[in-house]
Amino acid sequence: MTSTVPALGTRTAEGSALQAVLLDMDGTLVDTEGFWWDAEVAVFGSLGHALDEAWREVVVGGPMTRSAGFLIEATGADITLPELTVLLNDGFEERISSALPLMPGAARLLAELAAHEVPTALVSASHRRIIDRVLTSLGPEHFALTVAGDEVERTKPYPDPYLLAAAGLGADPARCAVIEDTATGVAAAEAAGCHVVAVPSVAPIPPAYRRTVVPSLEHVNLPFLHGLMGY
């Protein structure tokens, strides 16, 4: 999408400017949701359990405690949540040993935000060890701060990660645009009072008030994000 990019201070009809952009990681910027599911299938396979494909929509985008806990309960696997968390993180890291594929439009959007010095944060339910690995593909220079799921008492779908990110950037959550790919992340961002751009990866997400749904990041640029502040 090409257009003339306004200055960061450009204001909407309501007289309020976009103050920050907060981005999810898995499935939003990097094409990793399939890697997580493959790791889950492999780990439970080693424990003698097959995962139902329908469960993929249940666990996508969730914090490790929720998704892993659900799979333990659904399968009856004889493993504790801390043990499973380690195995899943290990399995995922094995699958991202090389450069990760970015989602269409991700590199262009990050470069555009950086070029216009828009305060930007990466906000993920993944653990710090995973975020730090993925940042080598995304470029840590694109983010003023990052928030990991194991660094907050309550992660997505609670608003805490997005409230923490907004505060860290000195931004009003109501003047922040959040980009997410799952219902869990959307719920967290909306609970924080942010405007949301949903780019569904695995399960569909309907549009709603202060929520815009697009098919890919190729439909998102800085003028588009400024425009969200008008409603």
PDB file of C-alpha atoms in Angstrom:
ATOM      1  CA  MET A   1       0.000   0.000   0.000  1.00  0.00           C
ATOM      2  CA  THR A   2       1.588   3.261  -1.059  1.00  0.00           C
ATOM      3  CA  SER A   3       0.678   6.746   0.070  1.00  0.00           C
ATOM      4  CA  THR A   4       2.225   9.910   1.380  1.00  0.00           C
ATOM      5  CA  VAL A   5       3.210   9.370   5.022  1.00  0.00           C
ATOM      6  CA  PRO A   6       2.266  12.250   7.373  1.00  0.00           C
ATOM      7  CA  ALA A   7       4.387  13.420  10.279  1.00  0.00           C
ATOM      8  CA  LEU A   8       3.949  11.594  13.572  1.00  0.00           C
ATOM      9  CA  GLY A   9       2.052  14.521  15.081  1.00  0.00           C
ATOM     10  CA  THR A  10      -0.675  14.500  12.440  1.00  0.00           C
ATOM     11  CA  ARG A  11      -4.017  14.760  14.205  1.00  0.00           C
ATOM     12  CA  THR A  12      -7.389  13.237  13.530  1.00  0.00           C
ATOM     13  CA  ALA A  13     -10.815  14.844  13.514  1.00  0.00           C
ATOM     14  CA  GLU A  14     -10.940  14.347  17.289  1.00  0.00           C
ATOM     15  CA  GLY A  15      -7.691  16.250  17.671  1.00  0.00           C
ATOM     16  CA  SER A  16      -5.722  13.325  19.085  1.00  0.00           C
ATOM     17  CA  ALA A  17      -2.566  11.845  17.602  1.00  0.00           C
ATOM     18  CA  LEU A  18      -1.304   8.298  17.423  1.00  0.00           C
ATOM     19  CA  GLN A  19       1.222   7.993  20.254  1.00  0.00           C
ATOM     20  CA  ALA A  20       2.555   4.436  19.907  1.00  0.00           C
ATOM     21  CA  VAL A  21       2.211   1.151  18.051  1.00  0.00           C
ATOM     22  CA  LEU A  22       2.236  -2.111  20.006  1.00  0.00           C
ATOM     23  CA  LEU A  23       2.726  -5.342  18.079  1.00  0.00           C
ATOM     24  CA  ASP A  24       2.191  -8.993  18.875  1.00  0.00           C
ATOM     25  CA  MET A  25       4.889 -11.387  17.692  1.00  0.00           C
ATOM     26  CA  ASP A  26       3.854 -14.975  16.822  1.00  0.00           C
ATOM     27  CA  GLY A  27       1.531 -15.074  13.836  1.00  0.00           C
ATOM     28  CA  THR A  28       1.516 -11.280  13.552  1.00  0.00           C
ATOM     29  CA  LEU A  29       5.103 -10.364  12.659  1.00  0.00           C
ATOM     30  CA  VAL A  30       6.634 -13.826  12.268  1.00  0.00           C
ATOM     31  CA  ASP A  31       5.041 -16.906  10.755  1.00  0.00           C
ATOM     32  CA  THR A  32       5.507 -19.135  13.807  1.00  0.00           C
ATOM     33  CA  GLU A  33       2.041 -20.295  14.866  1.00  0.00           C
ATOM     34  CA  GLY A  34       2.561 -23.496  12.885  1.00  0.00           C
ATOM     35  CA  PHE A  35       5.907 -24.062  14.623  1.00  0.00           C
ATOM     36  CA  TRP A  36       4.218 -23.899  18.021  1.00  0.00           C
ATOM     37  CA  TRP A  37       1.557 -26.407  16.981  1.00  0.00           C
ATOM     38  CA  ASP A  38       4.187 -28.739  15.493  1.00  0.00           C
ATOM     39  CA  ALA A  39       6.114 -28.590  18.780  1.00  0.00           C
ATOM     40  CA  GLU A  40       2.960 -29.374  20.759  1.00  0.00           C
ATOM     41  CA  VAL A  41       2.088 -32.302  18.487  1.00  0.00           C
ATOM     42  CA  ALA A  42       5.629 -33.704  18.751  1.00  0.00           C
ATOM     43  CA  VAL A  43       5.870 -33.371  22.531  1.00  0.00           C
ATOM     44  CA  PHE A  44       2.512 -35.002  23.168  1.00  0.00           C
ATOM     45  CA  GLY A  45       3.302 -37.668  20.586  1.00  0.00           C
ATOM     46  CA  SER A  46       6.382 -38.554  22.610  1.00  0.00           C
ATOM     47  CA  LEU A  47       4.094 -38.876  25.633  1.00  0.00           C
ATOM     48  CA  GLY A  48       1.792 -41.240  23.751  1.00  0.00           C
ATOM     49  CA  HIS A  49      -0.989 -38.789  22.944  1.00  0.00           C
ATOM     50  CA  ALA A  50      -2.337 -37.505  19.620  1.00  0.00           C
ATOM     51  CA  LEU A  51      -3.652 -33.954  19.503  1.00  0.00           C
ATOM     52  CA  ASP A  52      -6.983 -33.152  17.896  1.00  0.00           C
ATOM     53  CA  GLU A  53      -6.537 -30.594  15.086  1.00  0.00           C
ATOM     54  CA  ALA A  54      -9.592 -28.743  16.431  1.00  0.00           C
ATOM     55  CA  TRP A  55      -7.610 -27.899  19.574  1.00  0.00           C
ATOM     56  CA  ARG A  56      -5.302 -25.723  17.514  1.00  0.00           C
ATOM     57  CA  GLU A  57      -7.818 -22.867  17.566  1.00  0.00           C
ATOM     58  CA  VAL A  58      -8.143 -23.247  21.344  1.00  0.00           C
ATOM     59  CA  VAL A  59      -4.433 -22.926  22.127  1.00  0.00           C
ATOM     60  CA  VAL A  60      -3.385 -20.395  19.472  1.00  0.00           C
ATOM     61  CA  GLY A  61      -2.290 -17.048  20.867  1.00  0.00           C
ATOM     62  CA  GLY A  62      -2.650 -18.090  24.453  1.00  0.00           C
ATOM     63  CA  PRO A  63      -0.128 -17.855  27.257  1.00  0.00           C
ATOM     64  CA  MET A  64       1.897 -21.007  27.818  1.00  0.00           C
ATOM     65  CA  THR A  65       0.143 -21.735  31.113  1.00  0.00           C
ATOM     66  CA  ARG A  66      -3.273 -21.697  29.458  1.00  0.00           C
ATOM     67  CA  SER A  67      -2.463 -23.576  26.254  1.00  0.00           C
ATOM     68  CA  ALA A  68      -0.261 -26.186  27.921  1.00  0.00           C
ATOM     69  CA  GLY A  69      -2.724 -26.588  30.771  1.00  0.00           C
ATOM     70  CA  PHE A  70      -5.556 -27.161  28.324  1.00  0.00           C
ATOM     71  CA  LEU A  71      -3.595 -29.829  26.445  1.00  0.00           C
ATOM     72  CA  ILE A  72      -2.660 -31.658  29.648  1.00  0.00           C
ATOM     73  CA  GLU A  73      -6.300 -31.738  30.713  1.00  0.00           C
ATOM     74  CA  ALA A  74      -7.580 -32.672  27.245  1.00  0.00           C
ATOM     75  CA  THR A  75      -5.142 -35.560  26.794  1.00  0.00           C
ATOM     76  CA  GLY A  76      -4.718 -36.689  30.380  1.00  0.00           C
ATOM     77  CA  ALA A  77      -0.952 -36.730  29.842  1.00  0.00           C
ATOM     78  CA  ASP A  78       1.149 -37.608  32.882  1.00  0.00           C
ATOM     79  CA  ILE A  79       3.274 -34.446  32.986  1.00  0.00           C
ATOM     80  CA  THR A  80       3.340 -31.320  35.085  1.00  0.00           C
ATOM     81  CA  LEU A  81       2.832 -27.848  33.681  1.00  0.00           C
ATOM     82  CA  PRO A  82       6.429 -26.720  34.460  1.00  0.00           C
ATOM     83  CA  GLU A  83       7.836 -29.861  32.797  1.00  0.00           C
ATOM     84  CA  LEU A  84       5.677 -29.374  29.715  1.00  0.00           C
ATOM     85  CA  THR A  85       6.573 -25.697  29.450  1.00  0.00           C
ATOM     86  CA  VAL A  86      10.265 -26.553  29.204  1.00  0.00           C
ATOM     87  CA  LEU A  87       9.649 -29.228  26.567  1.00  0.00           C
ATOM     88  CA  LEU A  88       7.467 -26.936  24.447  1.00  0.00           C
ATOM     89  CA  ASN A  89       9.933 -24.051  24.564  1.00  0.00           C
ATOM     90  CA  ASP A  90      12.775 -26.450  23.691  1.00  0.00           C
ATOM     91  CA  GLY A  91      10.768 -27.904  20.809  1.00  0.00           C
ATOM     92  CA  PHE A  92       9.917 -24.476  19.457  1.00  0.00           C
ATOM     93  CA  GLU A  93      13.510 -23.251  19.661  1.00  0.00           C
ATOM     94  CA  GLU A  94      14.665 -26.282  17.687  1.00  0.00           C
ATOM     95  CA  ARG A  95      12.292 -25.257  14.906  1.00  0.00           C
ATOM     96  CA  ILE A  96      13.505 -21.663  14.724  1.00  0.00           C
ATOM     97  CA  SER A  97      17.225 -22.391  14.630  1.00  0.00           C
ATOM     98  CA  SER A  98      17.465 -20.652  11.256  1.00  0.00           C
ATOM     99  CA  ALA A  99      16.073 -17.275  10.160  1.00  0.00           C
ATOM    100  CA  LEU A 100      12.322 -17.046  10.660  1.00  0.00           C
ATOM    101  CA  PRO A 101       9.869 -16.226   7.883  1.00  0.00           C
ATOM    102  CA  LEU A 102       8.289 -12.828   8.460  1.00  0.00           C
ATOM    103  CA  MET A 103       4.622 -12.293   7.747  1.00  0.00           C
ATOM    104  CA  PRO A 104       3.849 -10.432   4.488  1.00  0.00           C
ATOM    105  CA  GLY A 105       4.238  -6.703   5.032  1.00  0.00           C
ATOM    106  CA  ALA A 106       5.981  -7.026   8.412  1.00  0.00           C
ATOM    107  CA  ALA A 107       9.445  -5.860   7.340  1.00  0.00           C
ATOM    108  CA  ARG A 108       8.031  -2.902   5.421  1.00  0.00           C
ATOM    109  CA  LEU A 109       5.800  -1.824   8.323  1.00  0.00           C
ATOM    110  CA  LEU A 110       8.597  -2.038  10.904  1.00  0.00           C
ATOM    111  CA  ALA A 111      10.891  -0.038   8.640  1.00  0.00           C
ATOM    112  CA  GLU A 112       8.202   2.608   8.130  1.00  0.00           C
ATOM    113  CA  LEU A 113       7.547   2.968  11.861  1.00  0.00           C
ATOM    114  CA  ALA A 114      11.280   3.260  12.521  1.00  0.00           C
ATOM    115  CA  ALA A 115      11.780   5.801   9.743  1.00  0.00           C
ATOM    116  CA  HIS A 116       9.128   8.067  11.271  1.00  0.00           C
ATOM    117  CA  GLU A 117      10.337   7.451  14.842  1.00  0.00           C
ATOM    118  CA  VAL A 118       6.993   6.073  15.999  1.00  0.00           C
ATOM    119  CA  PRO A 119       7.374   4.624  19.540  1.00  0.00           C
ATOM    120  CA  THR A 120       6.979   0.883  19.032  1.00  0.00           C
ATOM    121  CA  ALA A 121       6.846  -2.088  21.405  1.00  0.00           C
ATOM    122  CA  LEU A 122       6.785  -5.853  20.926  1.00  0.00           C
ATOM    123  CA  VAL A 123       4.206  -7.434  23.252  1.00  0.00           C
ATOM    124  CA  SER A 124       4.117 -11.238  23.308  1.00  0.00           C
ATOM    125  CA  ALA A 125       2.748 -14.065  25.446  1.00  0.00           C
ATOM    126  CA  SER A 126       5.899 -16.017  24.582  1.00  0.00           C
ATOM    127  CA  HIS A 127       8.638 -16.294  27.194  1.00  0.00           C
ATOM    128  CA  ARG A 128      11.699 -14.030  27.210  1.00  0.00           C
ATOM    129  CA  ARG A 129      13.998 -16.805  25.938  1.00  0.00           C
ATOM    130  CA  ILE A 130      11.803 -17.133  22.844  1.00  0.00           C
ATOM    131  CA  ILE A 131      11.419 -13.406  22.232  1.00  0.00           C
ATOM    132  CA  ASP A 132      15.174 -12.872  22.357  1.00  0.00           C
ATOM    133  CA  ARG A 133      15.685 -15.584  19.749  1.00  0.00           C
ATOM    134  CA  VAL A 134      12.994 -14.210  17.441  1.00  0.00           C
ATOM    135  CA  LEU A 135      14.339 -10.654  17.753  1.00  0.00           C
ATOM    136  CA  THR A 136      17.409 -11.712  15.780  1.00  0.00           C
ATOM    137  CA  SER A 137      15.082 -12.087  12.769  1.00  0.00           C
ATOM    138  CA  LEU A 138      12.878  -9.064  13.474  1.00  0.00           C
ATOM    139  CA  GLY A 139      15.681  -6.693  14.395  1.00  0.00           C
ATOM    140  CA  PRO A 140      15.753  -5.491  18.016  1.00  0.00           C
ATOM    141  CA  GLU A 141      16.428  -1.953  16.801  1.00  0.00           C
ATOM    142  CA  HIS A 142      12.791  -1.732  15.673  1.00  0.00           C
ATOM    143  CA  PHE A 143      11.455  -1.780  19.240  1.00  0.00           C
ATOM    144  CA  ALA A 144      11.866   0.708  22.071  1.00  0.00           C
ATOM    145  CA  LEU A 145      10.885  -2.058  24.485  1.00  0.00           C
ATOM    146  CA  THR A 146       9.654  -5.651  24.548  1.00  0.00           C
ATOM    147  CA  VAL A 147       7.261  -7.355  26.967  1.00  0.00           C
ATOM    148  CA  ALA A 148       7.374 -11.142  27.474  1.00  0.00           C
ATOM    149  CA  GLY A 149       4.637 -13.364  28.830  1.00  0.00           C
ATOM    150  CA  ASP A 150       6.756 -14.584  31.740  1.00  0.00           C
ATOM    151  CA  GLU A 151       7.553 -11.023  32.816  1.00  0.00           C
ATOM    152  CA  VAL A 152       4.029 -10.047  33.846  1.00  0.00           C
ATOM    153  CA  GLU A 153       1.879 -11.535  36.590  1.00  0.00           C
ATOM    154  CA  ARG A 154      -1.059 -11.808  34.184  1.00  0.00           C
ATOM    155  CA  THR A 155      -0.442 -12.090  30.460  1.00  0.00           C
ATOM    156  CA  LYS A 156      -2.917 -12.108  27.568  1.00  0.00           C
ATOM    157  CA  PRO A 157      -5.970 -12.137  27.556  1.00  0.00           C
ATOM    158  CA  TYR A 158      -5.527  -9.766  30.509  1.00  0.00           C
ATOM    159  CA  PRO A 159      -4.658  -6.150  29.638  1.00  0.00           C
ATOM    160  CA  ASP A 160      -1.501  -6.052  31.779  1.00  0.00           C
ATOM    161  CA  PRO A 161       1.090  -6.559  28.985  1.00  0.00           C
ATOM    162  CA  TYR A 162      -0.362  -3.775  26.859  1.00  0.00           C
ATOM    163  CA  LEU A 163      -0.792  -1.430  29.797  1.00  0.00           C
ATOM    164  CA  LEU A 164       2.840  -2.072  30.746  1.00  0.00           C
ATOM    165  CA  ALA A 165       4.029  -1.416  27.192  1.00  0.00           C
ATOM    166  CA  ALA A 166       2.029   1.803  26.865  1.00  0.00           C
ATOM    167  CA  ALA A 167       3.337   3.048  30.209  1.00  0.00           C
ATOM    168  CA  GLY A 168       6.899   2.175  29.222  1.00  0.00           C
ATOM    169  CA  LEU A 169       6.535   4.285  26.087  1.00  0.00           C
ATOM    170  CA  GLY A 170       4.853   7.128  27.968  1.00  0.00           C
ATOM    171  CA  ALA A 171       1.706   6.685  25.876  1.00  0.00           C
ATOM    172  CA  ASP A 172      -2.004   6.797  26.648  1.00  0.00           C
ATOM    173  CA  PRO A 173      -3.430   3.328  25.821  1.00  0.00           C
ATOM    174  CA  ALA A 174      -6.372   5.038  24.108  1.00  0.00           C
ATOM    175  CA  ARG A 175      -3.889   6.645  21.705  1.00  0.00           C
ATOM    176  CA  CYS A 176      -2.116   3.354  20.948  1.00  0.00           C
ATOM    177  CA  ALA A 177      -2.695   1.081  17.970  1.00  0.00           C
ATOM    178  CA  VAL A 178      -2.260  -2.638  18.667  1.00  0.00           C
ATOM    179  CA  ILE A 179      -1.738  -5.217  15.932  1.00  0.00           C
ATOM    180  CA  GLU A 180      -2.765  -8.779  16.840  1.00  0.00           C
ATOM    181  CA  ASP A 181      -3.586 -12.061  15.108  1.00  0.00           C
ATOM    182  CA  THR A 182      -5.637 -13.964  17.720  1.00  0.00           C
ATOM    183  CA  ALA A 183      -8.797 -13.449  19.752  1.00  0.00           C
ATOM    184  CA  THR A 184      -6.764 -13.789  22.947  1.00  0.00           C
ATOM    185  CA  GLY A 185      -4.464 -10.929  21.985  1.00  0.00           C
ATOM    186  CA  VAL A 186      -7.339  -8.807  20.731  1.00  0.00           C
ATOM    187  CA  ALA A 187      -9.115  -9.268  24.067  1.00  0.00           C
ATOM    188  CA  ALA A 188      -6.008  -8.120  25.941  1.00  0.00           C
ATOM    189  CA  ALA A 189      -5.552  -5.030  23.783  1.00  0.00           C
ATOM    190  CA  GLU A 190      -9.200  -4.041  23.962  1.00  0.00           C
ATOM    191  CA  ALA A 191      -9.277  -4.528  27.726  1.00  0.00           C
ATOM    192  CA  ALA A 192      -6.329  -2.121  27.885  1.00  0.00           C
ATOM    193  CA  GLY A 193      -8.367   0.457  25.960  1.00  0.00           C
ATOM    194  CA  CYS A 194      -6.323   0.399  22.757  1.00  0.00           C
ATOM    195  CA  HIS A 195      -7.416   0.596  19.131  1.00  0.00           C
ATOM    196  CA  VAL A 196      -6.918  -2.810  17.522  1.00  0.00           C
ATOM    197  CA  VAL A 197      -5.960  -4.023  14.079  1.00  0.00           C
ATOM    198  CA  ALA A 198      -6.683  -7.748  13.817  1.00  0.00           C
ATOM    199  CA  VAL A 199      -4.821  -9.786  11.209  1.00  0.00           C
ATOM    200  CA  PRO A 200      -6.264 -13.292  11.796  1.00  0.00           C
ATOM    201  CA  SER A 201      -3.759 -16.129  11.448  1.00  0.00           C
ATOM    202  CA  VAL A 202      -5.455 -19.388  12.481  1.00  0.00           C
ATOM    203  CA  ALA A 203      -9.006 -18.560  13.575  1.00  0.00           C
ATOM    204  CA  PRO A 204     -11.294 -15.836  12.187  1.00  0.00           C
ATOM    205  CA  ILE A 205     -11.833 -12.604  14.146  1.00  0.00           C
ATOM    206  CA  PRO A 206     -14.917 -10.447  13.486  1.00  0.00           C
ATOM    207  CA  PRO A 207     -14.729  -6.652  13.265  1.00  0.00           C
ATOM    208  CA  ALA A 208     -16.046  -4.615  16.183  1.00  0.00           C
ATOM    209  CA  TYR A 209     -15.994  -1.116  17.639  1.00  0.00           C
ATOM    210  CA  ARG A 210     -12.391   0.177  17.747  1.00  0.00           C
ATOM    211  CA  ARG A 211     -11.348  -3.064  16.003  1.00  0.00           C
ATOM    212  CA  THR A 212     -10.428  -3.206  12.326  1.00  0.00           C
ATOM    213  CA  VAL A 213      -9.844  -6.542  10.599  1.00  0.00           C
ATOM    214  CA  VAL A 214      -7.475  -6.781   7.622  1.00  0.00           C
ATOM    215  CA  PRO A 215      -6.248  -9.818   5.667  1.00  0.00           C
ATOM    216  CA  SER A 216      -2.540  -9.036   6.070  1.00  0.00           C
ATOM    217  CA  LEU A 217      -0.027  -6.434   7.218  1.00  0.00           C
ATOM    218  CA  GLU A 218       0.286  -5.390   3.593  1.00  0.00           C
ATOM    219  CA  HIS A 219      -2.919  -3.420   4.217  1.00  0.00           C
ATOM    220  CA  VAL A 220      -1.408  -1.525   7.160  1.00  0.00           C
ATOM    221  CA  ASN A 221       0.768   1.573   6.990  1.00  0.00           C
ATOM    222  CA  LEU A 222       1.280   4.711   9.060  1.00  0.00           C
ATOM    223  CA  PRO A 223      -1.572   6.763   7.554  1.00  0.00           C
ATOM    224  CA  PHE A 224      -3.879   3.783   8.159  1.00  0.00           C
ATOM    225  CA  LEU A 225      -2.821   3.638  11.828  1.00  0.00           C
ATOM    226  CA  HIS A 226      -3.271   7.387  12.264  1.00  0.00           C
ATOM    227  CA  GLY A 227      -6.772   7.005  10.842  1.00  0.00           C
ATOM    228  CA  LEU A 228      -7.745   4.587  13.607  1.00  0.00           C
ATOM    229  CA  MET A 229      -7.540   7.380  16.161  1.00  0.00           C
ATOM    230  CA  GLY A 230     -10.599   9.045  14.651  1.00  0.00           C
ATOM    231  CA  TYR A 231     -13.110   6.609  16.119  1.00  0.00           C
TER     232      TYR A 231
END
